[in-house]
CSV table of N, CA, C and O in Angstrom, one decimal:
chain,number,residue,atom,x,y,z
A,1,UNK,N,-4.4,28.7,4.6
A,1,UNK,CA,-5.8,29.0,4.4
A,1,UNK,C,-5.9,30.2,3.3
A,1,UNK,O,-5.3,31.2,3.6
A,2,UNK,N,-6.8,30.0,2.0
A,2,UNK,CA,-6.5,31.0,1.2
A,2,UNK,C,-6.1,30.7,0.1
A,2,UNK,O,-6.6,31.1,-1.0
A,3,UNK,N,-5.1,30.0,0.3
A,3,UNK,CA,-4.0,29.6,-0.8
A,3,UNK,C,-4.2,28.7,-1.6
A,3,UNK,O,-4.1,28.8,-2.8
A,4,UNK,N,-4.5,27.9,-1.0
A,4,UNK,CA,-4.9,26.3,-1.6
A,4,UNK,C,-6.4,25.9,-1.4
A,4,UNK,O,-7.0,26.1,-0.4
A,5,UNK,N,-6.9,25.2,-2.5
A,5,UNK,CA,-8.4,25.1,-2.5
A,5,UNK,C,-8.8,23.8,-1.4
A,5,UNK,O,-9.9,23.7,-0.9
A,6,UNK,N,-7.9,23.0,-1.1
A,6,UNK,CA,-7.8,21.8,-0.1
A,6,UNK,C,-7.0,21.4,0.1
A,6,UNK,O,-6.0,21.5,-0.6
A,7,UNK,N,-7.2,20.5,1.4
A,7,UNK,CA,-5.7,19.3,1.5
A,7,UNK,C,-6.5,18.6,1.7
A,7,UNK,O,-7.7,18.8,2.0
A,8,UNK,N,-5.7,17.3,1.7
A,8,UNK,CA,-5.2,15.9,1.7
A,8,UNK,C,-4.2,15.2,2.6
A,8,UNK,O,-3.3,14.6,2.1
A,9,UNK,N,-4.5,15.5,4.2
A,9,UNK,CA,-3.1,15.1,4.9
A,9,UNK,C,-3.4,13.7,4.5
A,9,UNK,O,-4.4,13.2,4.0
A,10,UNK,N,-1.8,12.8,4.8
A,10,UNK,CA,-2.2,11.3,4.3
A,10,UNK,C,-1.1,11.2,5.7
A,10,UNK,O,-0.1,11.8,5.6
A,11,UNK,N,-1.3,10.6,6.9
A,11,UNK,CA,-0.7,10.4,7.9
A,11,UNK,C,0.3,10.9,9.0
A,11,UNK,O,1.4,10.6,9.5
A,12,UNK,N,-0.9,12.2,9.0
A,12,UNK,CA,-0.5,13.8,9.2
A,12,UNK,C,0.1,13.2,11.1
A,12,UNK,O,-0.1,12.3,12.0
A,13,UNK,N,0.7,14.0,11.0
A,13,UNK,CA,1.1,14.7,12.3
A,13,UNK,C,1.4,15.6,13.0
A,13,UNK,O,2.5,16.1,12.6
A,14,UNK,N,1.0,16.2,13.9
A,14,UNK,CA,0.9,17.5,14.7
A,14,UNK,C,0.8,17.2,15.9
A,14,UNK,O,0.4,16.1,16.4
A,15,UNK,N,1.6,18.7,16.6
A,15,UNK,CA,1.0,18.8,18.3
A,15,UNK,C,-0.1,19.0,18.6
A,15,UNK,O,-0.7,20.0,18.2
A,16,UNK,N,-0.9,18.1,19.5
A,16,UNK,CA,-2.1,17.8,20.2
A,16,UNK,C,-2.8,19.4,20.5
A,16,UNK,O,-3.8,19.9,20.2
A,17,UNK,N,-1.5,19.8,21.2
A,17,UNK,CA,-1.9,21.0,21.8
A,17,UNK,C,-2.0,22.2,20.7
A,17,UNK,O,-2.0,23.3,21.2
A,18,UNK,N,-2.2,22.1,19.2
A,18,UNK,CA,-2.1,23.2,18.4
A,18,UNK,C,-3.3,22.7,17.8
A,18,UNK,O,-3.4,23.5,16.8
A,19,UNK,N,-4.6,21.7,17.9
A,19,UNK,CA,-5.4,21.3,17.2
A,19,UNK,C,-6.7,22.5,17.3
A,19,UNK,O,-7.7,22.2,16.6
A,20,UNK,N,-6.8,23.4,17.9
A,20,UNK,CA,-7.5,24.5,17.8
A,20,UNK,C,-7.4,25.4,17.3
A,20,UNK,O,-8.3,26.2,16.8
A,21,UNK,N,-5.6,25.5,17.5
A,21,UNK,CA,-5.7,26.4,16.9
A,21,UNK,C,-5.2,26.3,15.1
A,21,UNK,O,-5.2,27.2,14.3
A,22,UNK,N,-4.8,24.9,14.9
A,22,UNK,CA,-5.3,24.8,13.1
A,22,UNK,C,-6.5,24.6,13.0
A,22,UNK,O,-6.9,24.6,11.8
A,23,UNK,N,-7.4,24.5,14.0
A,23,UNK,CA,-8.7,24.2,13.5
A,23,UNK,C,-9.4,25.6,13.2
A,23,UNK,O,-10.3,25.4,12.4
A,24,UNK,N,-9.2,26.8,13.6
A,24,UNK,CA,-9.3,27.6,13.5
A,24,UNK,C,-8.5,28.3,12.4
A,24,UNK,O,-9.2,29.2,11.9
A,25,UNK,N,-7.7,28.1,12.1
A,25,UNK,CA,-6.9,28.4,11.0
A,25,UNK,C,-7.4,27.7,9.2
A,25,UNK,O,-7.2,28.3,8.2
A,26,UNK,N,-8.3,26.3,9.5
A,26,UNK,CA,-8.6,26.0,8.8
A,26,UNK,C,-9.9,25.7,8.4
A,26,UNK,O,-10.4,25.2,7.5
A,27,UNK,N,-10.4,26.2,9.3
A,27,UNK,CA,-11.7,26.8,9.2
A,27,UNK,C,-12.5,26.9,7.7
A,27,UNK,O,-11.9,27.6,6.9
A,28,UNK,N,-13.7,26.3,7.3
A,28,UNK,CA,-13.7,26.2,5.7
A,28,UNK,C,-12.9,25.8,5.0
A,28,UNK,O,-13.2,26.2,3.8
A,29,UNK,N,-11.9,25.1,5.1
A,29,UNK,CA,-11.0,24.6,4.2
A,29,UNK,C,-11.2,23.1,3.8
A,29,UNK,O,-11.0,22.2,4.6
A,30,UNK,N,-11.7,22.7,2.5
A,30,UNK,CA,-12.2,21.6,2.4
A,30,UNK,C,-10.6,20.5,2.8
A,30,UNK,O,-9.4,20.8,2.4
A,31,UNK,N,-11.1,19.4,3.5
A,31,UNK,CA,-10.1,18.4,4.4
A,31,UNK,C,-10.7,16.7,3.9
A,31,UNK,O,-11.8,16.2,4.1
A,32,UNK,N,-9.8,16.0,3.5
A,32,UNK,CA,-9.8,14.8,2.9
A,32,UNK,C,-9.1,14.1,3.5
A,32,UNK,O,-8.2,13.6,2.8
A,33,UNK,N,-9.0,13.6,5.0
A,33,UNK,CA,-7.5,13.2,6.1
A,33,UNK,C,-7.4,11.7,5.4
A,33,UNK,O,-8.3,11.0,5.0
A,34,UNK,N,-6.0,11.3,5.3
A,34,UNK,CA,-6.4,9.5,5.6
A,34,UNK,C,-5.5,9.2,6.5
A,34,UNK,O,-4.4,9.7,6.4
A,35,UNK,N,-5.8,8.4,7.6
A,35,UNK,CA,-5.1,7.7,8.4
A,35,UNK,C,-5.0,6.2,8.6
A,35,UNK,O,-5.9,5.5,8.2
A,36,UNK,N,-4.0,5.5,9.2
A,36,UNK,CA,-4.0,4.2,9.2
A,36,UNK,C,-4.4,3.9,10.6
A,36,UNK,O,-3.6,4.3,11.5
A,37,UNK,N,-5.6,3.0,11.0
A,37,UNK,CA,-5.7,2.4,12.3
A,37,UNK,C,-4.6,1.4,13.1
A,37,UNK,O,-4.5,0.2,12.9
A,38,UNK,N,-3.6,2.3,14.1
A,38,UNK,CA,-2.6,1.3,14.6
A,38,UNK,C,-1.6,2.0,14.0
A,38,UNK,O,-0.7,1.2,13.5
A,39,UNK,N,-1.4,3.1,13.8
A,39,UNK,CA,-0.4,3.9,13.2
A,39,UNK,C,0.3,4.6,14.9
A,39,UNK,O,-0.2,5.4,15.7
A,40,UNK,N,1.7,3.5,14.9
A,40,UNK,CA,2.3,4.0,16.2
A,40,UNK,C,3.2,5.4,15.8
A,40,UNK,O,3.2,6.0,16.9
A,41,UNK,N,3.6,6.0,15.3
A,41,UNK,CA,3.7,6.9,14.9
A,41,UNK,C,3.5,8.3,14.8
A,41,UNK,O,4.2,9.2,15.0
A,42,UNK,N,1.9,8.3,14.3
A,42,UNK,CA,1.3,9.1,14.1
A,42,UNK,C,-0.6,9.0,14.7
A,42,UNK,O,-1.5,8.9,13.8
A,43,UNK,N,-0.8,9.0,15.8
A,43,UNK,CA,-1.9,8.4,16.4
A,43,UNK,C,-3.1,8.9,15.7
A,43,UNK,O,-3.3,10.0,15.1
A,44,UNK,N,-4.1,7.8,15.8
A,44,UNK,CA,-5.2,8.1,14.9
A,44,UNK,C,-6.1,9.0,15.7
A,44,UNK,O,-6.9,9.7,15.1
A,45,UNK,N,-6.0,9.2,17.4
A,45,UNK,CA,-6.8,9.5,18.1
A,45,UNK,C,-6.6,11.3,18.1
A,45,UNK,O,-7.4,12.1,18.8
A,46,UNK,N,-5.4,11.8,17.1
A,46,UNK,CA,-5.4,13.1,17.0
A,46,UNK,C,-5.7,13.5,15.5
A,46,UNK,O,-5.9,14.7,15.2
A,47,UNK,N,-5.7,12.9,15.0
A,47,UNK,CA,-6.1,13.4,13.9
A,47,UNK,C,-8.1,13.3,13.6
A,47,UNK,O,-8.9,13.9,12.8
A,48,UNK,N,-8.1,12.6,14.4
A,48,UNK,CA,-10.3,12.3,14.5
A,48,UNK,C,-10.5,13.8,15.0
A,48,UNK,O,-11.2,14.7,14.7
A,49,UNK,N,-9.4,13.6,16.0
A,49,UNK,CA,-10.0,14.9,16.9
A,49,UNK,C,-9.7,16.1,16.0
A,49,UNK,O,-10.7,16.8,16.4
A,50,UNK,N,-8.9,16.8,15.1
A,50,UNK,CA,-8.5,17.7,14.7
A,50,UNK,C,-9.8,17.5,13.6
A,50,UNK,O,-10.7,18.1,14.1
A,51,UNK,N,-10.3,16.9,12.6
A,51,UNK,CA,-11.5,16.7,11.8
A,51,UNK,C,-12.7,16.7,12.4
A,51,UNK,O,-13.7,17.0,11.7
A,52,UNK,N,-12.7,16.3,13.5
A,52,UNK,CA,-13.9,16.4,14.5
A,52,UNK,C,-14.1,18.1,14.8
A,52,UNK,O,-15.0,18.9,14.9
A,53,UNK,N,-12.8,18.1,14.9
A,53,UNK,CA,-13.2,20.7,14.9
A,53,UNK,C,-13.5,20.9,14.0
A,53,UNK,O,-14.2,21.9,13.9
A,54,UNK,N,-13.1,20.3,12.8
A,54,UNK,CA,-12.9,21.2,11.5
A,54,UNK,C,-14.4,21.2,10.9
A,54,UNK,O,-14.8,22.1,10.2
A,55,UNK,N,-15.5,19.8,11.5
A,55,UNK,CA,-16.5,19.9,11.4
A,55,UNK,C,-17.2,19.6,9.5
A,55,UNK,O,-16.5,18.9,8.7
A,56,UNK,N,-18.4,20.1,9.0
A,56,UNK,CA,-18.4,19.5,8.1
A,56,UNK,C,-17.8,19.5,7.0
A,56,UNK,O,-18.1,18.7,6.1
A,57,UNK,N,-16.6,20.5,6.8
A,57,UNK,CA,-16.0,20.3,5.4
A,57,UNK,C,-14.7,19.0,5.9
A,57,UNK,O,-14.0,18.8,5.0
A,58,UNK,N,-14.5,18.6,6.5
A,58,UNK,CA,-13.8,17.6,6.5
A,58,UNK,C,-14.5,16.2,6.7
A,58,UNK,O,-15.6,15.9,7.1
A,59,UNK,N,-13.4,15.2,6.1
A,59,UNK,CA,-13.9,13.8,6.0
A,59,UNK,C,-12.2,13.4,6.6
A,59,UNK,O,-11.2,14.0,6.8
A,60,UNK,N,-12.8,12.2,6.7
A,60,UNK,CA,-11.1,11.2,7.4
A,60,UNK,C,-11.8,9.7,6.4
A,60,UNK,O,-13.0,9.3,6.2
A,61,UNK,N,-10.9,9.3,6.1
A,61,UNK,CA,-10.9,7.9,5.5
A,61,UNK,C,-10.1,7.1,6.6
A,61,UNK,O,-9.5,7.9,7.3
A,62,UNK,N,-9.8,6.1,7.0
A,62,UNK,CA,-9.1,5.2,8.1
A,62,UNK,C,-8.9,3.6,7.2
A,62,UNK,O,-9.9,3.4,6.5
A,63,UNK,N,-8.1,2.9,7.1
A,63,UNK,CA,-7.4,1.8,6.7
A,63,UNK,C,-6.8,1.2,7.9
A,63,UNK,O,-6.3,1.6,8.9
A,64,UNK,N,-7.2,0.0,7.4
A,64,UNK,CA,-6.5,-1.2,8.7
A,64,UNK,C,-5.7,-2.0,7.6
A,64,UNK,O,-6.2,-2.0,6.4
A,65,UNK,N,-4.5,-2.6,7.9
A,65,UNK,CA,-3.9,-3.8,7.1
A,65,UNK,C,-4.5,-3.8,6.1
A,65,UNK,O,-5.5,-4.4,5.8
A,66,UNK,N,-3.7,-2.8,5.3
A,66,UNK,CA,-3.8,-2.4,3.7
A,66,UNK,C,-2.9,-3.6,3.0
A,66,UNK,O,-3.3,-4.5,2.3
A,67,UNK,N,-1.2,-3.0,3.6
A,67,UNK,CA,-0.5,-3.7,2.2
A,67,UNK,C,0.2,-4.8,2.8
A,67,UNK,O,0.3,-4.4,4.0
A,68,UNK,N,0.8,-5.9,2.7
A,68,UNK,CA,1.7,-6.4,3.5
A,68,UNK,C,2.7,-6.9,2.4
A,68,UNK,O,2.5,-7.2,1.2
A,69,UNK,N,4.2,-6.8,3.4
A,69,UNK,CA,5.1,-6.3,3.3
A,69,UNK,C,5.8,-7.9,2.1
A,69,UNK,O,5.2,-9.0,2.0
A,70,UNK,N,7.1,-7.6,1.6
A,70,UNK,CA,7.9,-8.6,1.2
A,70,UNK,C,8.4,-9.6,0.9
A,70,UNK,O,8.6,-10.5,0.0
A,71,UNK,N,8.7,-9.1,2.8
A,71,UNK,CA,9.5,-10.0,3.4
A,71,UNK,C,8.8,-10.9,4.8
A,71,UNK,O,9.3,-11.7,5.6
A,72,UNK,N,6.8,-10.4,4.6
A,72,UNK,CA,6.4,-11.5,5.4
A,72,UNK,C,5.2,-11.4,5.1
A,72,UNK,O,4.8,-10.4,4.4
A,73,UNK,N,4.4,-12.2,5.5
A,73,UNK,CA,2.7,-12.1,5.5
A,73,UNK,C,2.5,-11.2,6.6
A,73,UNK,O,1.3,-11.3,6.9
A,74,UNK,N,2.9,-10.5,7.4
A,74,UNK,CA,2.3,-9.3,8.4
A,74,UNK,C,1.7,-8.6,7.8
A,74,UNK,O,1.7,-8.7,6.6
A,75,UNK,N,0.9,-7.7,8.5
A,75,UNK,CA,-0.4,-7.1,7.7
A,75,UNK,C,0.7,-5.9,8.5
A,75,UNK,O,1.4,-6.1,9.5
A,76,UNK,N,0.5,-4.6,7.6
A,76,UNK,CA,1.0,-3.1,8.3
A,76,UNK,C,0.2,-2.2,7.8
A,76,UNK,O,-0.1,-2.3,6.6
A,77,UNK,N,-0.1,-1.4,8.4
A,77,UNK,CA,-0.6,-0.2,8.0
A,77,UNK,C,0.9,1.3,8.1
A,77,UNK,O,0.9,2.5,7.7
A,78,UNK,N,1.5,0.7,8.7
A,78,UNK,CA,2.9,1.8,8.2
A,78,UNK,C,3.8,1.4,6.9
A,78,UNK,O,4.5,0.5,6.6
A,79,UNK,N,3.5,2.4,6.3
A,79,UNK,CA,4.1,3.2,4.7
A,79,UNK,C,3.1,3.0,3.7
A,79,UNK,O,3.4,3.1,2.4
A,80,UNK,N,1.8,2.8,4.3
A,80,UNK,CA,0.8,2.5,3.7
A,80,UNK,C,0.2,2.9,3.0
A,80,UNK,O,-0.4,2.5,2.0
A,81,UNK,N,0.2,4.5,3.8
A,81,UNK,CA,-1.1,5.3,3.7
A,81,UNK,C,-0.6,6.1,2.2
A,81,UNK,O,-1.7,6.5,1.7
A,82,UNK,N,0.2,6.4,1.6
A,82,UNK,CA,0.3,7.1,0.1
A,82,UNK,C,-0.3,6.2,-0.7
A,82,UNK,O,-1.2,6.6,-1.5
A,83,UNK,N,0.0,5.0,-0.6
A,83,UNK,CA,-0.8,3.9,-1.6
A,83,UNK,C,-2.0,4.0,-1.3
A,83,UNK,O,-2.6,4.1,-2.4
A,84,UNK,N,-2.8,4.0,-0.2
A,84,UNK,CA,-4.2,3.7,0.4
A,84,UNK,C,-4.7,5.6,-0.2
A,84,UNK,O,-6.0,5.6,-0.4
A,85,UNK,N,-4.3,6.4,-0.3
A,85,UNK,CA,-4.7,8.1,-0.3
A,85,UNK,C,-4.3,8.1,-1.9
A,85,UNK,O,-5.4,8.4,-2.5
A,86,UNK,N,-3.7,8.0,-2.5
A,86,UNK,CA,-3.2,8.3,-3.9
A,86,UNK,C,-3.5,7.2,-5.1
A,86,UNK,O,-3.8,7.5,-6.3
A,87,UNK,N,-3.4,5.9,-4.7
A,87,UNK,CA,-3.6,4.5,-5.5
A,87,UNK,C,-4.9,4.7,-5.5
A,87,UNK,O,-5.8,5.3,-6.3
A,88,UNK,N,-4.8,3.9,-3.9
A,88,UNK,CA,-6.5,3.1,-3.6
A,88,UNK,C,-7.7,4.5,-3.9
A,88,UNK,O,-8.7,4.4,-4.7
A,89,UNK,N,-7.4,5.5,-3.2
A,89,UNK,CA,-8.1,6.9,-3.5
A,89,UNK,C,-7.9,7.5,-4.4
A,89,UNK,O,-8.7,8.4,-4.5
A,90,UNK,N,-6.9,7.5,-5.3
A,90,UNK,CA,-6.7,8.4,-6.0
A,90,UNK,C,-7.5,9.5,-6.9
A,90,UNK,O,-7.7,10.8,-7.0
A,91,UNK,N,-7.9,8.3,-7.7
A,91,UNK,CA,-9.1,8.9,-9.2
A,91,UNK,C,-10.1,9.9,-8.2
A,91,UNK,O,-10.2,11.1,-8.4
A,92,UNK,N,-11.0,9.1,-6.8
A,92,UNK,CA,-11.6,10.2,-6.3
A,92,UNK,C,-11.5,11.3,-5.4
A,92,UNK,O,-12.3,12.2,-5.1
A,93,UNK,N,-10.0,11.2,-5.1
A,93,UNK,CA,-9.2,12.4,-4.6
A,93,UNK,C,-9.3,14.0,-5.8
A,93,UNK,O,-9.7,15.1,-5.8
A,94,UNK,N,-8.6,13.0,-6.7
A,94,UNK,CA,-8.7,14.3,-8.0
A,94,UNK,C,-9.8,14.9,-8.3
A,94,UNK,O,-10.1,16.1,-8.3
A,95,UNK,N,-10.6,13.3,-8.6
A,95,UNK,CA,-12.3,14.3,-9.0
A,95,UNK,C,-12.6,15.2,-7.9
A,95,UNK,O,-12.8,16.4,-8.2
A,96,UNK,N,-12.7,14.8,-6.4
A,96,UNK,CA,-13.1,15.5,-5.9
A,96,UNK,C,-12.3,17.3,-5.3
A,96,UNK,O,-12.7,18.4,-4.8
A,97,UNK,N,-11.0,16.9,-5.7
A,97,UNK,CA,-10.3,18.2,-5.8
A,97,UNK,C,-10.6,18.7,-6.6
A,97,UNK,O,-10.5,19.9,-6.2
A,98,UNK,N,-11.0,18.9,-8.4
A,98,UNK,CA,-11.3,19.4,-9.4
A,98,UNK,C,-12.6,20.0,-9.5
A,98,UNK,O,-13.1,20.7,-10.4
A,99,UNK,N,-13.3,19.3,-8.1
A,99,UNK,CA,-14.8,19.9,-8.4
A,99,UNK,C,-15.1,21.4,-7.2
A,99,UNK,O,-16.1,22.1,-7.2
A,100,UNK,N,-13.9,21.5,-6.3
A,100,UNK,CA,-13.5,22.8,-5.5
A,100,UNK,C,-13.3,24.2,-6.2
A,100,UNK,O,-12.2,24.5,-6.5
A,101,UNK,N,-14.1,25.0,-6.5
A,101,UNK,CA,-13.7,25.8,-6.3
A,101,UNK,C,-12.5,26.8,-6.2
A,101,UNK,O,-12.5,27.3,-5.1
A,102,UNK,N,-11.6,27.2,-7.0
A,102,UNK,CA,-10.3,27.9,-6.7
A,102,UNK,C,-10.7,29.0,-5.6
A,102,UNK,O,-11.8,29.6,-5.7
A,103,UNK,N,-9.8,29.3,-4.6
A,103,UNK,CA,-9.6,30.0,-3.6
A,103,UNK,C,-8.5,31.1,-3.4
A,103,UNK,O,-7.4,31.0,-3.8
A,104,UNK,N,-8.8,32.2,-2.7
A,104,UNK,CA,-7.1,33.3,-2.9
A,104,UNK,C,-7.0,34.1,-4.2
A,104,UNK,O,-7.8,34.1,-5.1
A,105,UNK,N,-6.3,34.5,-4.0
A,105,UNK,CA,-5.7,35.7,-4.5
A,105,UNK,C,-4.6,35.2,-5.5
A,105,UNK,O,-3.5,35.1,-5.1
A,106,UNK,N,-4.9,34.8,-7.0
A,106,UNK,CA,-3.7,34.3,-7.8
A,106,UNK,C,-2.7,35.2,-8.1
A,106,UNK,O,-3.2,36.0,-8.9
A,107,UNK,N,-1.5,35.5,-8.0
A,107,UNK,CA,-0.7,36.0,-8.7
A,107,UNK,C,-0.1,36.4,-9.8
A,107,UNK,O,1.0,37.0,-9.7
């Protein structure tokens, strides 16, 4: 907090039990989450919840069966989410990071 004008988790993960207190820590921190629906992994049902504290400066984007894979027609939403946050979002990730505000104390 401070330092950086935002983030961009892209299929963040954290302890359940610490979501108050980054929520508190990130308090005013503009937040752009993306998660994938069905991410065994990294559960979507903590990361709503940690953007649900963070309240209005955060957004969550969610993706279901984005890319499928190779070696089959399965649909996955695992290894998805850089392509789905940086590809598929990208151009509006930037604009919308370039339209923030710098934050902190530059060096």
């Amino acid at each position: 907090p401070g330092l950086f004008a935002a983030l961009v988790p892209v299929a963040s993960h954290f302890e359940v039990w610490r979501a108050a207190w980054a929520a508190e820590r990130l308090r005013g921190t503009p937040v752009w989450a993306f998660h994938g629906v069905g991410d065994l992994c990294c559960p979507l049902e903590d990361v709503e919840d940690l953007v649900g504290r963070l309240g209005w400066c955060a957004k969550l984007t969610k993706y279901r069966d984005r890319r499928r894979d190779g070696e089959s027609d399965a649909p996955s939403v695992h290894n998805s989410a850089c392509t789905v946050a940086f590809v598929d979002y990208g151009p509006a990730v930037v604009r919308w990071l370039l339209r923030l505000p710098p934050r902190g104390n530059p060096a």
